[in-house]
mmCIF file of C-alpha atoms in Angstrom:
data_model
loop_
_atom_site.group_PDB
_atom_site.id
_atom_site.type_symbol
_atom_site.label_atom_id
_atom_site.label_comp_id
_atom_site.label_asym_id
_atom_site.label_seq_id
_atom_site.Cartn_x
_atom_site.Cartn_y
_atom_site.Cartn_z
ATOM 1 C CA MET A 1 14.976 -2.147 -10.504
ATOM 2 C CA PHE A 2 13.013 -0.976 -7.724
ATOM 3 C CA VAL A 3 14.019 2.254 -5.824
ATOM 4 C CA ILE A 4 13.352 3.059 -1.991
ATOM 5 C CA VAL A 5 13.907 6.032 -1.129
ATOM 6 C CA GLY A 6 13.543 7.356 2.886
ATOM 7 C CA LEU A 7 13.403 11.177 3.289
ATOM 8 C CA GLY A 8 15.173 13.034 6.356
ATOM 9 C CA ASN A 9 17.794 15.693 7.109
ATOM 10 C CA PRO A 10 21.527 14.456 6.957
ATOM 11 C CA GLY A 11 23.476 14.860 10.262
ATOM 12 C CA PRO A 12 24.013 13.068 13.874
ATOM 13 C CA GLU A 13 22.101 16.406 15.165
ATOM 14 C CA HIS A 14 18.975 15.511 13.201
ATOM 15 C CA ALA A 15 18.983 11.630 13.587
ATOM 16 C CA ALA A 16 16.564 11.070 15.569
ATOM 17 C CA GLN A 17 14.013 13.982 14.682
ATOM 18 C CA ARG A 18 10.149 12.632 13.738
ATOM 19 C CA HIS A 19 11.060 14.450 10.025
ATOM 20 C CA ASN A 20 13.369 11.464 9.696
ATOM 21 C CA VAL A 21 11.493 8.735 10.199
ATOM 22 C CA GLY A 22 12.180 8.258 6.243
ATOM 23 C CA PHE A 23 15.603 7.528 6.830
ATOM 24 C CA MET A 24 14.935 5.137 9.951
ATOM 25 C CA ALA A 25 12.834 2.629 8.132
ATOM 26 C CA VAL A 26 15.440 2.709 5.339
ATOM 27 C CA ASP A 27 18.111 1.672 8.183
ATOM 28 C CA VAL A 28 15.892 -1.049 9.042
ATOM 29 C CA ILE A 29 15.049 -2.519 5.824
ATOM 30 C CA HIS A 30 18.813 -2.294 5.027
ATOM 31 C CA ALA A 31 19.703 -4.241 8.082
ATOM 32 C CA ARG A 32 16.860 -6.496 7.880
ATOM 33 C CA HIS A 33 17.763 -7.531 4.318
ATOM 34 C CA GLY A 34 21.517 -8.306 3.954
ATOM 35 C CA PHE A 35 21.813 -5.000 1.585
ATOM 36 C CA GLN A 36 25.102 -4.348 1.024
ATOM 37 C CA PRO A 37 27.381 -1.824 2.943
ATOM 38 C CA TRP A 38 25.882 2.039 2.448
ATOM 39 C CA ARG A 39 27.896 4.327 0.042
ATOM 40 C CA ARG A 40 27.417 7.952 -1.279
ATOM 41 C CA ARG A 41 26.299 8.201 -4.579
ATOM 42 C CA PHE A 42 24.340 10.353 -6.315
ATOM 43 C CA GLN A 43 24.168 13.515 -3.780
ATOM 44 C CA GLY A 44 23.186 10.745 -1.286
ATOM 45 C CA GLN A 45 23.794 7.407 0.429
ATOM 46 C CA THR A 46 22.382 4.376 -1.395
ATOM 47 C CA ALA A 47 22.652 0.603 -0.685
ATOM 48 C CA GLU A 48 21.883 -2.172 -3.466
ATOM 49 C CA GLY A 49 20.350 -5.841 -2.900
ATOM 50 C CA THR A 50 17.404 -7.816 -3.511
ATOM 51 C CA LEU A 51 13.524 -7.146 -2.186
ATOM 52 C CA ALA A 52 11.468 -10.851 -3.447
ATOM 53 C CA GLY A 53 14.008 -11.424 -6.265
ATOM 54 C CA VAL A 54 13.639 -7.779 -6.982
ATOM 55 C CA LYS A 55 17.004 -5.678 -7.711
ATOM 56 C CA THR A 56 16.812 -2.748 -5.111
ATOM 57 C CA LEU A 57 18.256 0.405 -4.576
ATOM 58 C CA LEU A 58 18.085 2.257 -1.047
ATOM 59 C CA LEU A 59 18.281 5.909 -1.535
ATOM 60 C CA LYS A 60 19.000 8.783 1.491
ATOM 61 C CA PRO A 61 19.308 12.396 0.228
ATOM 62 C CA GLN A 62 21.774 13.998 1.749
ATOM 63 C CA THR A 63 20.552 17.306 0.599
ATOM 64 C CA TYR A 64 18.296 18.052 3.208
ATOM 65 C CA MET A 65 14.767 17.660 3.122
ATOM 66 C CA ASN A 66 14.021 20.469 0.537
ATOM 67 C CA LEU A 67 16.164 19.496 -2.386
ATOM 68 C CA SER A 68 15.637 15.926 -1.628
ATOM 69 C CA GLY A 69 14.849 16.036 -6.126
ATOM 70 C CA ALA A 70 18.281 16.367 -6.901
ATOM 71 C CA SER A 71 19.169 13.220 -5.569
ATOM 72 C CA VAL A 72 15.940 11.309 -6.578
ATOM 73 C CA GLY A 73 16.105 12.727 -9.543
ATOM 74 C CA GLU A 74 20.070 11.826 -10.746
ATOM 75 C CA ALA A 75 19.809 8.198 -8.936
ATOM 76 C CA THR A 76 16.776 7.340 -10.970
ATOM 77 C CA LYS A 77 17.936 9.011 -13.993
ATOM 78 C CA PHE A 78 20.840 7.023 -14.309
ATOM 79 C CA TYR A 79 19.492 3.710 -13.343
ATOM 80 C CA LYS A 80 16.201 5.063 -15.913
ATOM 81 C CA VAL A 81 13.424 3.832 -13.319
ATOM 82 C CA PRO A 82 10.294 4.517 -14.036
ATOM 83 C CA PRO A 83 7.901 6.333 -11.242
ATOM 84 C CA GLU A 84 5.854 3.725 -10.791
ATOM 85 C CA ASP A 85 9.193 1.371 -9.287
ATOM 86 C CA ILE A 86 9.852 4.246 -7.092
ATOM 87 C CA LEU A 87 8.891 4.573 -3.341
ATOM 88 C CA VAL A 88 9.127 7.423 -0.817
ATOM 89 C CA ILE A 89 8.926 6.678 2.714
ATOM 90 C CA HIS A 90 7.858 10.032 4.538
ATOM 91 C CA ASP A 91 6.841 11.657 7.590
ATOM 92 C CA GLU A 92 2.886 12.546 7.717
ATOM 93 C CA VAL A 93 1.722 15.145 10.580
ATOM 94 C CA ASP A 94 -2.257 14.276 9.164
ATOM 95 C CA LEU A 95 -2.104 11.063 10.643
ATOM 96 C CA ALA A 96 -2.346 9.882 13.782
ATOM 97 C CA PRO A 97 1.541 8.652 15.406
ATOM 98 C CA GLY A 98 1.936 4.968 13.950
ATOM 99 C CA LYS A 99 -0.768 4.772 11.109
ATOM 100 C CA ILE A 100 0.223 4.307 7.565
ATOM 101 C CA ARG A 101 -1.361 4.776 4.403
ATOM 102 C CA MET A 102 -0.499 4.270 0.927
ATOM 103 C CA LYS A 103 -0.702 6.504 -2.076
ATOM 104 C CA ALA A 104 0.111 6.561 -5.472
ATOM 105 C CA GLY A 105 0.770 9.937 -7.535
ATOM 106 C CA GLY A 106 -1.370 13.327 -6.001
ATOM 107 C CA GLY A 107 0.508 16.533 -4.562
ATOM 108 C CA SER A 108 2.872 16.986 -1.978
ATOM 109 C CA ALA A 109 0.173 18.192 0.795
ATOM 110 C CA GLY A 110 2.877 21.171 1.906
ATOM 111 C CA HIS A 111 5.552 18.679 2.453
ATOM 112 C CA ASN A 112 8.890 20.172 1.401
ATOM 113 C CA GLY A 113 10.481 16.670 0.409
ATOM 114 C CA LEU A 114 7.731 15.598 -1.531
ATOM 115 C CA ARG A 115 7.298 18.745 -3.585
ATOM 116 C CA SER A 116 11.207 18.616 -4.838
ATOM 117 C CA ILE A 117 10.744 15.315 -5.841
ATOM 118 C CA SER A 118 7.876 16.004 -7.964
ATOM 119 C CA GLY A 119 9.591 18.836 -9.418
ATOM 120 C CA ALA A 120 12.435 16.793 -10.782
ATOM 121 C CA ILE A 121 10.434 13.732 -11.706
ATOM 122 C CA GLY A 122 6.730 14.364 -11.725
ATOM 123 C CA ASP A 123 3.979 13.501 -9.575
ATOM 124 C CA ASN A 124 3.608 9.839 -10.547
ATOM 125 C CA TYR A 125 5.463 7.803 -7.717
ATOM 126 C CA ARG A 126 4.390 5.847 -5.209
ATOM 127 C CA ARG A 127 4.306 6.939 -1.188
ATOM 128 C CA LEU A 128 4.325 5.481 2.222
ATOM 129 C CA ARG A 129 3.110 7.891 4.379
ATOM 130 C CA LEU A 130 3.961 7.386 8.093
ATOM 131 C CA GLY A 131 2.322 9.191 11.000
ATOM 132 C CA ILE A 132 3.582 11.203 13.374
ATOM 133 C CA GLY A 133 0.809 13.078 14.643
ATOM 134 C CA HIS A 134 -0.112 16.695 14.749
ATOM 135 C CA PRO A 135 0.641 19.403 17.279
ATOM 136 C CA GLY A 136 -2.432 20.743 17.115
ATOM 137 C CA VAL A 137 -1.505 24.258 15.652
ATOM 138 C CA LYS A 138 -0.247 25.055 12.083
ATOM 139 C CA GLU A 139 2.274 26.902 13.217
ATOM 140 C CA MET A 140 4.077 24.752 15.285
ATOM 141 C CA VAL A 141 4.280 21.783 12.887
ATOM 142 C CA PRO A 142 7.989 23.152 11.519
ATOM 143 C CA ILE A 143 9.054 22.636 15.579
ATOM 144 C CA HIS A 144 6.958 19.643 15.727
ATOM 145 C CA VAL A 145 8.746 17.692 12.788
ATOM 146 C CA LEU A 146 11.978 19.004 13.808
ATOM 147 C CA HIS A 147 12.019 17.550 17.461
ATOM 148 C CA ASP A 148 13.235 14.459 18.376
ATOM 149 C CA PHE A 149 10.993 11.471 19.045
ATOM 150 C CA HIS A 150 9.855 11.143 22.873
ATOM 151 C CA LYS A 151 11.015 8.013 24.468
ATOM 152 C CA ALA A 152 8.031 6.948 25.171
ATOM 153 C CA ASP A 153 7.132 6.877 20.900
ATOM 154 C CA ARG A 154 9.429 3.877 21.110
ATOM 155 C CA ASP A 155 6.408 1.909 21.938
ATOM 156 C CA TRP A 156 4.651 2.341 18.678
ATOM 157 C CA LEU A 157 7.691 3.354 16.321
ATOM 158 C CA VAL A 158 9.761 0.347 16.828
ATOM 159 C CA PRO A 159 6.808 -2.303 15.853
ATOM 160 C CA LEU A 160 5.751 0.193 12.906
ATOM 161 C CA LEU A 161 9.517 0.047 11.486
ATOM 162 C CA ASP A 162 9.517 -3.631 12.239
ATOM 163 C CA ALA A 163 6.532 -4.443 10.291
ATOM 164 C CA ILE A 164 7.488 -2.235 7.882
ATOM 165 C CA ALA A 165 10.618 -3.995 7.207
ATOM 166 C CA ASP A 166 9.340 -7.503 7.902
ATOM 167 C CA ASN A 167 6.736 -6.869 4.803
ATOM 168 C CA ALA A 168 9.240 -5.059 2.396
ATOM 169 C CA ALA A 169 9.153 -7.883 -0.113
ATOM 170 C CA LEU A 170 5.324 -6.799 -1.353
ATOM 171 C CA LEU A 171 6.219 -3.360 -1.906
ATOM 172 C CA ALA A 172 9.251 -4.623 -4.286
ATOM 173 C CA GLY A 173 6.075 -6.658 -6.032
ATOM 174 C CA GLY A 174 4.008 -3.700 -6.291
ATOM 175 C CA LYS A 175 1.594 -5.144 -4.006
ATOM 176 C CA ASP A 176 0.874 -2.230 -1.844
ATOM 177 C CA ALA A 177 -2.631 -3.005 -0.510
ATOM 178 C CA ALA A 178 -1.341 -6.311 0.948
ATOM 179 C CA PHE A 179 1.886 -4.815 2.472
ATOM 180 C CA ALA A 180 -0.908 -2.193 4.128
ATOM 181 C CA SER A 181 -2.699 -4.911 4.733
ATOM 182 C CA ARG A 182 -0.283 -6.413 6.680
ATOM 183 C CA VAL A 183 1.217 -3.991 8.412
ATOM 184 C CA HIS A 184 -2.108 -2.772 9.868
ATOM 185 C CA GLU A 185 -2.684 -6.615 11.033
ATOM 186 C CA GLN A 186 0.834 -6.971 12.550
ATOM 187 C CA LEU A 187 0.432 -3.902 14.429
ATOM 188 C CA ALA A 188 -3.287 -4.523 15.545
ATOM 189 C CA PRO A 189 -3.402 -5.146 19.283
ATOM 190 C CA ALA A 190 -3.946 -8.561 20.794
ATOM 191 C CA ARG A 191 -7.737 -9.830 20.883
ATOM 192 C CA PRO A 192 -7.492 -11.176 25.079
ATOM 193 C CA LYS A 193 -8.082 -14.832 24.928
ATOM 194 C CA THR A 194 -11.468 -15.929 26.467
ATOM 195 C CA GLU A 195 -11.756 -19.054 28.400
ATOM 196 C CA LYS A 196 -14.668 -21.863 28.310
ATOM 197 C CA PRO A 197 -16.207 -22.155 31.966
ATOM 198 C CA LYS A 198 -16.034 -25.655 32.850
ATOM 199 C CA PRO A 199 -17.494 -27.503 35.174
ATOM 200 C CA ASP A 200 -17.522 -27.407 38.341
ATOM 201 C CA LYS A 201 -15.948 -31.312 39.700
ATOM 202 C CA ALA A 202 -16.390 -30.854 43.155
ATOM 203 C CA LEU A 203 -20.163 -31.809 42.684
ATOM 204 C CA PRO A 204 -21.574 -35.249 42.537
ATOM 205 C CA PRO A 205 -24.019 -36.159 39.330
ATOM 206 C CA LYS A 206 -27.555 -35.176 39.940
ATOM 207 C CA PRO A 207 -28.928 -38.729 40.830
ATOM 208 C CA GLU A 208 -31.859 -40.132 38.969
ATOM 209 C CA SER A 209 -35.359 -39.871 40.946
ATOM 210 C CA PRO A 210 -36.361 -43.414 41.615
ATOM 211 C CA SER A 211 -40.267 -43.066 41.266
ATOM 212 C CA GLU A 212 -39.629 -41.368 37.302
ATOM 213 C CA PRO A 213 -38.328 -44.140 34.942
ATOM 214 C CA SER A 214 -35.083 -42.958 33.363
ATOM 215 C CA THR A 215 -36.040 -41.475 29.665
ATOM 216 C CA ALA A 216 -32.404 -42.865 28.613
ATOM 217 C CA ALA A 217 -34.445 -46.460 29.061
ATOM 218 C CA LYS A 218 -37.141 -45.271 26.540
ATOM 219 C CA PRO A 219 -37.035 -47.056 22.987
ATOM 220 C CA PRO A 220 -37.499 -44.249 20.363
ATOM 221 C CA GLU A 221 -40.321 -43.806 19.367
ATOM 222 C CA GLY A 222 -41.063 -45.189 15.633
ATOM 223 C CA SER A 223 -43.540 -43.220 13.062
ATOM 224 C CA LEU A 224 -45.914 -46.468 13.467
ATOM 225 C CA ALA A 225 -46.520 -45.806 17.164
ATOM 226 C CA ARG A 226 -46.678 -41.935 16.235
ATOM 227 C CA GLY A 227 -49.084 -42.324 13.998
ATOM 228 C CA LEU A 228 -51.409 -44.845 15.870
ATOM 229 C CA LYS A 229 -51.759 -41.947 18.494
ATOM 230 C CA ARG A 230 -52.958 -39.798 16.117
ATOM 231 C CA TRP A 231 -55.451 -42.392 14.945
ATOM 232 C CA LEU A 232 -56.700 -43.239 18.366
ATOM 233 C CA GLY A 233 -56.711 -39.707 19.352
ATOM 234 C CA ARG A 234 -59.067 -38.923 17.260
ATOM 235 C CA LYS A 235 -61.509 -41.494 17.638
ATOM 236 C CA GLU A 236 -61.773 -40.441 21.207
#
């Protein structure tokens, strides 16, 4: 069993907030890969399906972000899933909007959802960090993450979520580096095509000078002829 946990806060008032980008990513994976309908279990919303032939559980804790570990701990204990088969998708203010980073293990870096999960199952789970940008002032971070995405953010947010869903099978196979590489390639701006200059067909071909013999008519000079020239040159 592979478990993908998307972090966020329940309720329509939080649905479009930056803190809920983990929920958004899991929702797109759910729709793209034909998972079963959502149902309430383990203090969260769950859906079962497969990715690359691997049985997969999607989980959106409904305990609010700061208590996410209660839901994750209950689900993973029931299925006896080791930490290396658990992936948590969450927002990251220390990454530029639209950037991603894969990480296995480590601390919570001040993220309350991760801190709660680590308290329930330890630190050795995998993380997919989704950049939402930093407000520039530490004291503004709580307001920033609990604010809705702007309309202009759709330009990078929608392609990002699509790229994550498109390549989710690599996560189920434990190929985190390949996943990150594919997502980066998919999000990279297209390079402009450079066309080779075409010859100007309006100009007629340059005529050959009548006073000069055409070089095309000369037979290729063989090694014997070159040797004679060198020999005659020394005699003169």
